[in-house]
Amino acid sequence: MNPTLPSEKIHGTREVSPLKPDSEPIEIDHVAEKKLVKKLDLYIVPIVMLLYLFSFLDRQVSILECPGLSGLYGLEDDLGMRGNQYQTAVSLLFVTYILSEVPSNLVLKKFTPSRWIAIITTSWGIIATLTGVVQSYGGLIVCRLLLGAVEGGLFPGLTLYLTLFYTKREIALRVGYLFVSAALAGACGGLLGYGIGFMDGVSGQRGWRWIMIIEGLPTFMLGIASWFILANDPENAYYLSDNEKQLMIIRRERQFGQTKSAQEFHKQDVYLALKDWKVYAFCAGQFGSDTMLYGYSTFLPTIIKNLGDWSTAEVQVLTIPCYCLGAISYVIAARISDAQQKRGLYSAAFGVISVVGYGILISDSSMGVRYFGCFLVAMGLYVIVGIPLAWLPSNQPRYGKRATATGMQLTIGNCSGIMAPFLYKTNEAPRYVRGHAVTLSLVAFAILVYSSMSLVLSRENSRRREGKEDGKIANMSDEEIEELGDASPRFVYTI
């Protein structure tokens, strides 16, 4: 019977894999490791945050993502849009967006991360810019579909890229930095779009065209820069010394299942992900929480506008504290979650806070109380959306399965982006009972999924520690057992 051990047992500067008691201890300098992680943060986090900031900002600044401004700056009139064509244009982006996520992750290593991320970033910058010169509704739809096709691979690619450099005890915070970028975009995007809109009439062009053009050009430049800034993997990172590269290898070997072979792409790992019910459970939970992400980030200005008699600029300013609270809440939750290796607990707990917030928004309360509800929703928003995006890949030591699982999780989750624009209809203002009720229900569903997964994985860890799964590895060598990845009885799930 195996002893009950924590996920990592540390003796001074020596660490032992918890479920390989007979193995030689792995010697590591923790002071050097802390310096290495700081160096990784310096070279990786800023560019990764900028990439996702520009991605989310493109959607926030875009006239298509600011309900009410599309009419103000002439988009609907110029392109002859009628009825639900505005909502259709918003949602169609997600059709190609979700279809591109898994394929993009599968080819990330083939084309190398730096080149692939640079290509898709530059491409969406070009398309976003050219959207500003379309002359018809059909041209707008084509641009939206193309934009979704190239932009869809960015977030899953960045998440997968981070797993190449950071351990399971570090990944939630680093994924969290992406959501800090999203919060910054949410806080400033609408206000930026409002400011650019004052260029309406400059050089004879309507405001919405200037918004499209100006938002796309910086993205194009960032895409070119990322080609040279991003390293493809730790072994070829230009900013790491030989000793630091060796330390990166030790860090990887310290994690069970992270063998050299497991870090290569194998088709069999893709099939394993497609057959793993746990991956589908995470996909379902992601759909529920992402409904809140897209509904809240897109329609928060509309919700606040209907709480009182505010100008457009005042509405955008009132969204900023909500997003700031959301970002701060995530960073705090991610740090604690990484330290304790508990994902389900914090995902569910903060999800409950968001549910309470939506309950307040549905109620027939005063303006101030409902604005407080917006804060509660924001407080749990990024936690229940973001932590599971670190939780699933941290339980997939084999690269091919991790790439596929992460792509699937985001693909299913982003399907909610197709639905979200239709949840908040203008004639249902100011309370938007249907939109809030649907979102509340789906967030509650996500809470149930993540709570259940935490219990299931905890129970599986107990069975493995007690040796009840050891029959699966009878007569297998240590190398063969480790190659099993998360299917190995010696692998400890993060719960």
PDB file of C-alpha atoms in Angstrom, residues 182-364:
ATOM      1  CA  ALA A 182      -9.124  40.839 -20.497  1.00  0.00           C
ATOM      2  CA  ALA A 183     -10.170  42.926 -17.482  1.00  0.00           C
ATOM      3  CA  LEU A 184      -7.974  45.811 -18.623  1.00  0.00           C
ATOM      4  CA  ALA A 185      -9.498  45.602 -22.081  1.00  0.00           C
ATOM      5  CA  GLY A 186     -12.963  45.530 -20.589  1.00  0.00           C
ATOM      6  CA  ALA A 187     -12.201  48.508 -18.361  1.00  0.00           C
ATOM      7  CA  CYS A 188     -10.662  50.682 -21.061  1.00  0.00           C
ATOM      8  CA  GLY A 189     -11.962  49.276 -24.333  1.00  0.00           C
ATOM      9  CA  GLY A 190     -15.355  50.915 -24.414  1.00  0.00           C
ATOM     10  CA  LEU A 191     -13.923  54.254 -23.322  1.00  0.00           C
ATOM     11  CA  LEU A 192     -11.229  54.015 -25.998  1.00  0.00           C
ATOM     12  CA  GLY A 193     -13.836  53.194 -28.638  1.00  0.00           C
ATOM     13  CA  TYR A 194     -15.900  56.141 -27.461  1.00  0.00           C
ATOM     14  CA  GLY A 195     -12.877  58.429 -27.767  1.00  0.00           C
ATOM     15  CA  ILE A 196     -11.926  57.230 -31.241  1.00  0.00           C
ATOM     16  CA  GLY A 197     -15.545  57.725 -32.250  1.00  0.00           C
ATOM     17  CA  PHE A 198     -15.029  61.473 -32.073  1.00  0.00           C
ATOM     18  CA  MET A 199     -13.073  61.094 -35.320  1.00  0.00           C
ATOM     19  CA  ASP A 200     -16.447  60.670 -36.998  1.00  0.00           C
ATOM     20  CA  GLY A 201     -16.246  62.697 -40.212  1.00  0.00           C
ATOM     21  CA  VAL A 202     -12.443  63.013 -40.323  1.00  0.00           C
ATOM     22  CA  SER A 203     -11.291  62.630 -43.960  1.00  0.00           C
ATOM     23  CA  GLY A 204     -14.918  61.970 -44.820  1.00  0.00           C
ATOM     24  CA  GLN A 205     -14.977  58.629 -42.940  1.00  0.00           C
ATOM     25  CA  ARG A 206     -17.550  57.593 -40.353  1.00  0.00           C
ATOM     26  CA  GLY A 207     -16.499  56.955 -36.753  1.00  0.00           C
ATOM     27  CA  TRP A 208     -16.988  53.192 -36.906  1.00  0.00           C
ATOM     28  CA  ARG A 209     -14.469  52.924 -39.758  1.00  0.00           C
ATOM     29  CA  TRP A 210     -11.822  54.790 -37.772  1.00  0.00           C
ATOM     30  CA  ILE A 211     -12.428  52.515 -34.790  1.00  0.00           C
ATOM     31  CA  MET A 212     -11.851  49.402 -36.923  1.00  0.00           C
ATOM     32  CA  ILE A 213      -8.748  50.798 -38.617  1.00  0.00           C
ATOM     33  CA  ILE A 214      -7.044  52.199 -35.532  1.00  0.00           C
ATOM     34  CA  GLU A 215      -7.665  49.077 -33.443  1.00  0.00           C
ATOM     35  CA  GLY A 216      -6.133  46.767 -36.065  1.00  0.00           C
ATOM     36  CA  LEU A 217      -2.833  48.518 -36.802  1.00  0.00           C
ATOM     37  CA  PRO A 218      -1.161  48.018 -33.361  1.00  0.00           C
ATOM     38  CA  THR A 219      -2.120  44.334 -33.460  1.00  0.00           C
ATOM     39  CA  PHE A 220      -0.385  43.973 -36.828  1.00  0.00           C
ATOM     40  CA  MET A 221       2.815  45.465 -35.403  1.00  0.00           C
ATOM     41  CA  LEU A 222       2.635  43.314 -32.260  1.00  0.00           C
ATOM     42  CA  GLY A 223       2.286  40.195 -34.390  1.00  0.00           C
ATOM     43  CA  ILE A 224       5.519  40.972 -36.202  1.00  0.00           C
ATOM     44  CA  ALA A 225       7.316  41.686 -32.917  1.00  0.00           C
ATOM     45  CA  SER A 226       6.133  38.429 -31.326  1.00  0.00           C
ATOM     46  CA  TRP A 227       7.958  36.435 -34.040  1.00  0.00           C
ATOM     47  CA  PHE A 228      11.252  37.620 -32.522  1.00  0.00           C
ATOM     48  CA  ILE A 229      10.287  37.915 -28.844  1.00  0.00           C
ATOM     49  CA  LEU A 230       8.679  34.523 -28.143  1.00  0.00           C
ATOM     50  CA  ALA A 231      10.907  31.491 -27.587  1.00  0.00           C
ATOM     51  CA  ASN A 232       9.652  28.182 -28.971  1.00  0.00           C
ATOM     52  CA  ASP A 233      10.490  26.077 -25.917  1.00  0.00           C
ATOM     53  CA  PRO A 234      12.771  26.097 -22.850  1.00  0.00           C
ATOM     54  CA  GLU A 235      15.556  24.232 -24.646  1.00  0.00           C
ATOM     55  CA  ASN A 236      15.812  26.960 -27.303  1.00  0.00           C
ATOM     56  CA  ALA A 237      14.982  30.021 -25.217  1.00  0.00           C
ATOM     57  CA  TYR A 238      17.513  32.711 -26.158  1.00  0.00           C
ATOM     58  CA  TYR A 239      17.198  34.380 -22.749  1.00  0.00           C
ATOM     59  CA  LEU A 240      18.129  31.286 -20.705  1.00  0.00           C
ATOM     60  CA  SER A 241      21.692  30.279 -19.876  1.00  0.00           C
ATOM     61  CA  ASP A 242      22.832  26.665 -20.190  1.00  0.00           C
ATOM     62  CA  ASN A 243      22.453  26.177 -16.436  1.00  0.00           C
ATOM     63  CA  GLU A 244      18.934  27.627 -16.536  1.00  0.00           C
ATOM     64  CA  LYS A 245      17.986  25.352 -19.413  1.00  0.00           C
ATOM     65  CA  GLN A 246      19.198  22.387 -17.410  1.00  0.00           C
ATOM     66  CA  LEU A 247      17.140  23.587 -14.454  1.00  0.00           C
ATOM     67  CA  MET A 248      14.084  23.747 -16.729  1.00  0.00           C
ATOM     68  CA  ILE A 249      14.629  20.084 -17.587  1.00  0.00           C
ATOM     69  CA  ILE A 250      14.862  19.202 -13.887  1.00  0.00           C
ATOM     70  CA  ARG A 251      11.657  21.126 -13.201  1.00  0.00           C
ATOM     71  CA  ARG A 252       9.884  19.128 -15.896  1.00  0.00           C
ATOM     72  CA  GLU A 253      11.236  15.778 -14.700  1.00  0.00           C
ATOM     73  CA  ARG A 254      10.064  16.584 -11.178  1.00  0.00           C
ATOM     74  CA  GLN A 255       6.472  16.342 -12.422  1.00  0.00           C
ATOM     75  CA  PHE A 256       5.266  12.785 -12.888  1.00  0.00           C
ATOM     76  CA  GLY A 257       4.517  11.863 -16.496  1.00  0.00           C
ATOM     77  CA  GLN A 258       6.517  14.745 -17.981  1.00  0.00           C
ATOM     78  CA  THR A 259       8.905  12.444 -19.832  1.00  0.00           C
ATOM     79  CA  LYS A 260      10.843  13.565 -22.895  1.00  0.00           C
ATOM     80  CA  SER A 261       8.672  11.384 -25.111  1.00  0.00           C
ATOM     81  CA  ALA A 262       5.483  12.723 -23.510  1.00  0.00           C
ATOM     82  CA  GLN A 263       6.432  16.248 -24.591  1.00  0.00           C
ATOM     83  CA  GLU A 264       6.357  15.238 -28.253  1.00  0.00           C
ATOM     84  CA  PHE A 265       3.148  15.190 -30.271  1.00  0.00           C
ATOM     85  CA  HIS A 266       1.627  11.711 -30.688  1.00  0.00           C
ATOM     86  CA  LYS A 267      -1.645  11.023 -32.503  1.00  0.00           C
ATOM     87  CA  GLN A 268      -2.551   8.436 -29.892  1.00  0.00           C
ATOM     88  CA  ASP A 269      -2.680  11.200 -27.279  1.00  0.00           C
ATOM     89  CA  VAL A 270      -5.268  13.038 -29.385  1.00  0.00           C
ATOM     90  CA  TYR A 271      -7.461   9.938 -29.375  1.00  0.00           C
ATOM     91  CA  LEU A 272      -7.006   9.562 -25.620  1.00  0.00           C
ATOM     92  CA  ALA A 273      -8.300  13.097 -25.090  1.00  0.00           C
ATOM     93  CA  LEU A 274     -11.277  12.477 -27.357  1.00  0.00           C
ATOM     94  CA  LYS A 275     -12.193   9.377 -25.333  1.00  0.00           C
ATOM     95  CA  ASP A 276     -11.702  10.873 -21.851  1.00  0.00           C
ATOM     96  CA  TRP A 277     -15.042  11.693 -20.191  1.00  0.00           C
ATOM     97  CA  LYS A 278     -13.314  14.091 -17.801  1.00  0.00           C
ATOM     98  CA  VAL A 279     -12.364  16.354 -20.717  1.00  0.00           C
ATOM     99  CA  TYR A 280     -16.022  16.566 -21.762  1.00  0.00           C
ATOM    100  CA  ALA A 281     -17.054  17.396 -18.206  1.00  0.00           C
ATOM    101  CA  PHE A 282     -14.654  20.337 -18.183  1.00  0.00           C
ATOM    102  CA  CYS A 283     -15.969  21.381 -21.606  1.00  0.00           C
ATOM    103  CA  ALA A 284     -19.526  21.449 -20.265  1.00  0.00           C
ATOM    104  CA  GLY A 285     -18.508  23.505 -17.239  1.00  0.00           C
ATOM    105  CA  GLN A 286     -16.599  25.920 -19.464  1.00  0.00           C
ATOM    106  CA  PHE A 287     -19.694  26.487 -21.603  1.00  0.00           C
ATOM    107  CA  GLY A 288     -21.650  27.497 -18.526  1.00  0.00           C
ATOM    108  CA  SER A 289     -19.062  29.937 -17.205  1.00  0.00           C
ATOM    109  CA  ASP A 290     -18.173  31.384 -20.629  1.00  0.00           C
ATOM    110  CA  THR A 291     -21.805  32.364 -21.107  1.00  0.00           C
ATOM    111  CA  MET A 292     -21.257  34.789 -18.246  1.00  0.00           C
ATOM    112  CA  LEU A 293     -17.913  35.950 -19.674  1.00  0.00           C
ATOM    113  CA  TYR A 294     -19.309  36.944 -23.062  1.00  0.00           C
ATOM    114  CA  GLY A 295     -22.611  38.255 -21.811  1.00  0.00           C
ATOM    115  CA  TYR A 296     -21.058  40.352 -19.066  1.00  0.00           C
ATOM    116  CA  SER A 297     -18.113  41.775 -21.014  1.00  0.00           C
ATOM    117  CA  THR A 298     -20.236  42.637 -24.043  1.00  0.00           C
ATOM    118  CA  PHE A 299     -23.332  44.022 -22.329  1.00  0.00           C
ATOM    119  CA  LEU A 300     -22.050  45.475 -19.036  1.00  0.00           C
ATOM    120  CA  PRO A 301     -22.180  49.035 -20.485  1.00  0.00           C
ATOM    121  CA  THR A 302     -25.762  48.434 -21.634  1.00  0.00           C
ATOM    122  CA  ILE A 303     -26.747  47.057 -18.233  1.00  0.00           C
ATOM    123  CA  ILE A 304     -25.225  50.035 -16.389  1.00  0.00           C
ATOM    124  CA  LYS A 305     -26.739  52.541 -18.835  1.00  0.00           C
ATOM    125  CA  ASN A 306     -30.199  51.243 -17.983  1.00  0.00           C
ATOM    126  CA  LEU A 307     -29.579  51.670 -14.256  1.00  0.00           C
ATOM    127  CA  GLY A 308     -29.747  55.441 -14.561  1.00  0.00           C
ATOM    128  CA  ASP A 309     -29.489  58.485 -16.780  1.00  0.00           C
ATOM    129  CA  TRP A 310     -25.820  58.255 -17.760  1.00  0.00           C
ATOM    130  CA  SER A 311     -23.888  59.596 -20.732  1.00  0.00           C
ATOM    131  CA  THR A 312     -21.895  57.104 -22.820  1.00  0.00           C
ATOM    132  CA  ALA A 313     -18.612  58.281 -21.292  1.00  0.00           C
ATOM    133  CA  GLU A 314     -20.006  57.978 -17.760  1.00  0.00           C
ATOM    134  CA  VAL A 315     -21.226  54.441 -18.486  1.00  0.00           C
ATOM    135  CA  GLN A 316     -17.768  53.375 -19.654  1.00  0.00           C
ATOM    136  CA  VAL A 317     -16.152  54.894 -16.555  1.00  0.00           C
ATOM    137  CA  LEU A 318     -18.603  53.053 -14.293  1.00  0.00           C
ATOM    138  CA  THR A 319     -17.519  49.712 -15.819  1.00  0.00           C
ATOM    139  CA  ILE A 320     -13.876  50.226 -14.799  1.00  0.00           C
ATOM    140  CA  PRO A 321     -14.228  49.439 -11.043  1.00  0.00           C
ATOM    141  CA  CYS A 322     -16.113  46.235 -11.875  1.00  0.00           C
ATOM    142  CA  TYR A 323     -13.323  44.947 -14.102  1.00  0.00           C
ATOM    143  CA  CYS A 324     -10.637  45.999 -11.630  1.00  0.00           C
ATOM    144  CA  LEU A 325     -12.333  44.013  -8.863  1.00  0.00           C
ATOM    145  CA  GLY A 326     -12.598  41.016 -11.192  1.00  0.00           C
ATOM    146  CA  ALA A 327      -8.887  41.118 -11.991  1.00  0.00           C
ATOM    147  CA  ILE A 328      -7.827  41.507  -8.353  1.00  0.00           C
ATOM    148  CA  SER A 329     -10.105  38.661  -7.263  1.00  0.00           C
ATOM    149  CA  TYR A 330      -8.627  36.334  -9.858  1.00  0.00           C
ATOM    150  CA  VAL A 331      -4.997  37.076  -9.004  1.00  0.00           C
ATOM    151  CA  ILE A 332      -5.660  36.422  -5.306  1.00  0.00           C
ATOM    152  CA  ALA A 333      -7.626  33.225  -5.982  1.00  0.00           C
ATOM    153  CA  ALA A 334      -5.033  31.966  -8.482  1.00  0.00           C
ATOM    154  CA  ARG A 335      -2.137  32.447  -6.052  1.00  0.00           C
ATOM    155  CA  ILE A 336      -3.947  30.538  -3.317  1.00  0.00           C
ATOM    156  CA  SER A 337      -5.108  27.869  -5.750  1.00  0.00           C
ATOM    157  CA  ASP A 338      -1.574  27.312  -7.050  1.00  0.00           C
ATOM    158  CA  ALA A 339      -0.189  27.047  -3.518  1.00  0.00           C
ATOM    159  CA  GLN A 340      -2.869  24.653  -2.267  1.00  0.00           C
ATOM    160  CA  GLN A 341      -3.385  22.816  -5.593  1.00  0.00           C
ATOM    161  CA  LYS A 342      -7.136  23.154  -5.127  1.00  0.00           C
ATOM    162  CA  ARG A 343      -9.009  24.280  -8.223  1.00  0.00           C
ATOM    163  CA  GLY A 344     -12.574  23.079  -7.767  1.00  0.00           C
ATOM    164  CA  LEU A 345     -13.034  24.718  -4.369  1.00  0.00           C
ATOM    165  CA  TYR A 346     -12.214  28.227  -5.565  1.00  0.00           C
ATOM    166  CA  SER A 347     -13.971  27.851  -8.913  1.00  0.00           C
ATOM    167  CA  ALA A 348     -17.191  26.859  -7.167  1.00  0.00           C
ATOM    168  CA  ALA A 349     -16.926  29.360  -4.298  1.00  0.00           C
ATOM    169  CA  PHE A 350     -16.394  32.366  -6.538  1.00  0.00           C
ATOM    170  CA  GLY A 351     -19.045  31.080  -8.934  1.00  0.00           C
ATOM    171  CA  VAL A 352     -21.554  31.260  -6.084  1.00  0.00           C
ATOM    172  CA  ILE A 353     -20.657  34.935  -5.624  1.00  0.00           C
ATOM    173  CA  SER A 354     -21.487  35.585  -9.281  1.00  0.00           C
ATOM    174  CA  VAL A 355     -24.791  33.741  -8.944  1.00  0.00           C
ATOM    175  CA  VAL A 356     -25.730  36.006  -6.027  1.00  0.00           C
ATOM    176  CA  GLY A 357     -24.820  38.979  -8.179  1.00  0.00           C
ATOM    177  CA  TYR A 358     -27.136  37.881 -10.981  1.00  0.00           C
ATOM    178  CA  GLY A 359     -29.891  37.310  -8.444  1.00  0.00           C
ATOM    179  CA  ILE A 360     -29.561  40.951  -7.402  1.00  0.00           C
ATOM    180  CA  LEU A 361     -29.611  42.109 -11.041  1.00  0.00           C
ATOM    181  CA  ILE A 362     -32.826  40.178 -11.656  1.00  0.00           C
ATOM    182  CA  SER A 363     -34.510  41.609  -8.567  1.00  0.00           C
ATOM    183  CA  ASP A 364     -36.586  44.772  -8.638  1.00  0.00           C
TER     184      ASP A 364
END
